[in-house]
XYZ file of N, CA and C in Angstrom:
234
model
N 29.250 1.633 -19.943
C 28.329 2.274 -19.018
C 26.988 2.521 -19.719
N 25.806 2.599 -19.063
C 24.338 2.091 -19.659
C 24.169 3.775 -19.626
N 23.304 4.657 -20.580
C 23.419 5.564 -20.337
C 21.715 5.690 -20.339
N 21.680 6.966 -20.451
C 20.151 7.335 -19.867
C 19.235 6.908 -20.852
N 19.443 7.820 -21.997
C 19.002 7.352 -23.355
C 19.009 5.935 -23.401
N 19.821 4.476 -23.106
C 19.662 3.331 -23.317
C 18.761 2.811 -22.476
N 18.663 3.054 -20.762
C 17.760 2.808 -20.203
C 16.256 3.182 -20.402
N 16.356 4.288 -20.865
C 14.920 5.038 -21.484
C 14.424 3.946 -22.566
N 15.098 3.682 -23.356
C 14.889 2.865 -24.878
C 14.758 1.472 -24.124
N 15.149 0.992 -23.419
C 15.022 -0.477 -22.669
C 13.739 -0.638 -22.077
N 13.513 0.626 -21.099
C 11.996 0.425 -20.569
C 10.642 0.307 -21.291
N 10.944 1.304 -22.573
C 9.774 1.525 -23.564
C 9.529 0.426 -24.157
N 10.472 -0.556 -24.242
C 10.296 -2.137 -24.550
C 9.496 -2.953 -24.251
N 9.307 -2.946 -22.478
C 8.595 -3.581 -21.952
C 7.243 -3.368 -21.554
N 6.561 -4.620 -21.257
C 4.771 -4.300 -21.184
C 4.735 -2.777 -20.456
N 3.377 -2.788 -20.706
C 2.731 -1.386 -19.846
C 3.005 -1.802 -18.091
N 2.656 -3.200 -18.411
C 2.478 -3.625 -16.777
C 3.814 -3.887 -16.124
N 4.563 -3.911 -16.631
C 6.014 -3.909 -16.336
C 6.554 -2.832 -16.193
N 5.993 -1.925 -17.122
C 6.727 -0.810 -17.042
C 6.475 -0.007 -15.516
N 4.999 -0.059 -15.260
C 4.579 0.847 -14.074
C 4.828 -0.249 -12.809
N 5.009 -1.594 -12.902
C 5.967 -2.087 -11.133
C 7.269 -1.418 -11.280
N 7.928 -1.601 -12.390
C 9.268 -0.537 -12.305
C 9.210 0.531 -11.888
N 8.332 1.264 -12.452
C 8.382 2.785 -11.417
C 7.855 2.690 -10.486
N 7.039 2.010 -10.004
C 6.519 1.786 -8.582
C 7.729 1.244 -7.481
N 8.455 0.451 -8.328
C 9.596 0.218 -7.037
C 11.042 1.611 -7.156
N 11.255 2.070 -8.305
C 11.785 2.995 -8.335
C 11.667 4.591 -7.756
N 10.004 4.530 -7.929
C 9.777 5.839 -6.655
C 9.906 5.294 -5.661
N 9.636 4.106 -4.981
C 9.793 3.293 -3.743
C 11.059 3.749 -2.802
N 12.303 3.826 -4.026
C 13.291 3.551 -3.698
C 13.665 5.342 -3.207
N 12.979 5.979 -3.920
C 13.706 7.429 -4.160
C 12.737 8.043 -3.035
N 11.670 7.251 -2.356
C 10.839 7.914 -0.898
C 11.358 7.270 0.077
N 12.138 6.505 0.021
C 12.714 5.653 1.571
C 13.483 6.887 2.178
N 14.216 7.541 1.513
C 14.873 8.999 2.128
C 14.225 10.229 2.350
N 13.661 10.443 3.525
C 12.731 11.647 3.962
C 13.417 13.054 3.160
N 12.751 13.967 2.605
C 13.081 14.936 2.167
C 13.782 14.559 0.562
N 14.130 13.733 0.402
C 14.573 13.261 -1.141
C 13.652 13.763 -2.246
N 12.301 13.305 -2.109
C 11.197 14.003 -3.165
C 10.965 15.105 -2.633
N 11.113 15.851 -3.300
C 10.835 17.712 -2.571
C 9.494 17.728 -3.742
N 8.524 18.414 -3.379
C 7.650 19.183 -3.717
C 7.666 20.373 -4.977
N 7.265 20.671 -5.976
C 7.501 21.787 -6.783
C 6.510 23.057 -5.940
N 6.885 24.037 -6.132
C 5.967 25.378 -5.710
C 4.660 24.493 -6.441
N 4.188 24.494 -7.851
C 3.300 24.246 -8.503
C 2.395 23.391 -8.014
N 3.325 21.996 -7.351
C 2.372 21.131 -6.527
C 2.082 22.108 -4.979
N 2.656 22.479 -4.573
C 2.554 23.459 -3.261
C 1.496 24.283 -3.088
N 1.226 24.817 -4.172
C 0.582 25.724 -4.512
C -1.276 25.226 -4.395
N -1.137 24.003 -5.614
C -2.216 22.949 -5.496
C -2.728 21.861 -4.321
N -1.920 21.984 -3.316
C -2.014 21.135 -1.973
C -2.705 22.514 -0.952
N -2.068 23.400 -1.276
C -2.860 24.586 -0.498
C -3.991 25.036 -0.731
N -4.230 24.795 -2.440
C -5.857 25.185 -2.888
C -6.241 23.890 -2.758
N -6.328 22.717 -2.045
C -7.313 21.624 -1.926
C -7.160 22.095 -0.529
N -6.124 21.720 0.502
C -6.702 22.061 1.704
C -7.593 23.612 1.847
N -7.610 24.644 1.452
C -8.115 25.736 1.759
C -9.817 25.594 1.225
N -9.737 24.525 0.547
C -11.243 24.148 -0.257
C -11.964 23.232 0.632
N -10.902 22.256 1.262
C -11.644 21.367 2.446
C -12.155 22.556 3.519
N -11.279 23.229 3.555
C -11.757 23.892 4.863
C -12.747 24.818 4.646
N -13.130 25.380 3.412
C -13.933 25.992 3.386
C -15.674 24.975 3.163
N -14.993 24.149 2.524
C -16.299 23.063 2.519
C -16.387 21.628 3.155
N -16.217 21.083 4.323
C -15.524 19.744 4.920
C -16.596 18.996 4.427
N -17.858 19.317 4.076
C -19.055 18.546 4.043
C -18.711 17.622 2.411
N -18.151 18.167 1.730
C -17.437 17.460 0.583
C -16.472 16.554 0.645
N -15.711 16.212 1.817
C -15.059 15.402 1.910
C -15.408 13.989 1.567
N -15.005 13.442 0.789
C -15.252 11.359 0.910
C -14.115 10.470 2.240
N -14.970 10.292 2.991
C -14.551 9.125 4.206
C -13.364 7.969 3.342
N -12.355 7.931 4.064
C -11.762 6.889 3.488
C -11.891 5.840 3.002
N -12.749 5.247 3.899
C -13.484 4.062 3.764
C -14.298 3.653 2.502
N -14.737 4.931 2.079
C -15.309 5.012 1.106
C -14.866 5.032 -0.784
N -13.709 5.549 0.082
C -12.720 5.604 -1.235
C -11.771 4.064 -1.761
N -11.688 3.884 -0.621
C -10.685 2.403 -0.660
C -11.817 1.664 -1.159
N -13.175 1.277 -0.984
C -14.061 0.541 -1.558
C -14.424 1.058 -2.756
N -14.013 1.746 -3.317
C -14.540 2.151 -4.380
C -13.002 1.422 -5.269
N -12.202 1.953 -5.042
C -10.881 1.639 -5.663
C -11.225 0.049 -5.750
N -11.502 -0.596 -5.015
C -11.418 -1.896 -4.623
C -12.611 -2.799 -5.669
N -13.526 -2.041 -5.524
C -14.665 -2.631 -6.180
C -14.090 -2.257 -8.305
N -13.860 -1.396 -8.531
C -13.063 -0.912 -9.436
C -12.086 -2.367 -9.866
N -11.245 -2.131 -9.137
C -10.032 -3.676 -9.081
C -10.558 -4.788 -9.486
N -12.012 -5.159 -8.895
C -12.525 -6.586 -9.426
C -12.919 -6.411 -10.746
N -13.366 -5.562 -11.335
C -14.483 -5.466 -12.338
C -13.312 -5.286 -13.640
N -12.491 -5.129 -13.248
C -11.156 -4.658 -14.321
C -9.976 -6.163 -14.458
């Protein structure tokens, strides 16, 4: 049986870029079940002080649109 410690030591093996599609399909796997990722208070806490900050300032907001092109333009240059 593969134990945690061996899988841990297996991943650290592989590229950087390997390493993060692995966790990308592995959180993948662990959000297909609604309620599975629960939230910490700590993040809770920090989702309430960004929304309570939008609302006190909306004029700070960045348009989506704006963000995805930025990410995007980012992507080519890298």
């Amino acid at each position: 049986m593969t134990t945690a410690a061996q899988i841990k030591s297996d991943f650290t093996k592989l590229p950087v870029g390997e390493q993060i599609e692995l966790l990308c399909e592995l959180w993948n796997d662990l959000a297909r079940e609604p309620g599975a990722v629960a939230l910490s208070d700590d993040q809770k806490r920090a989702l309430e002080r960004r929304y309570e900050r939008h609302l006190q300032h909306p004029e700070e907001a960045i348009p989506w649109e704006e963000v995805r092109d930025s990410i995007r333009s980012r992507r080519r240059e890298s």
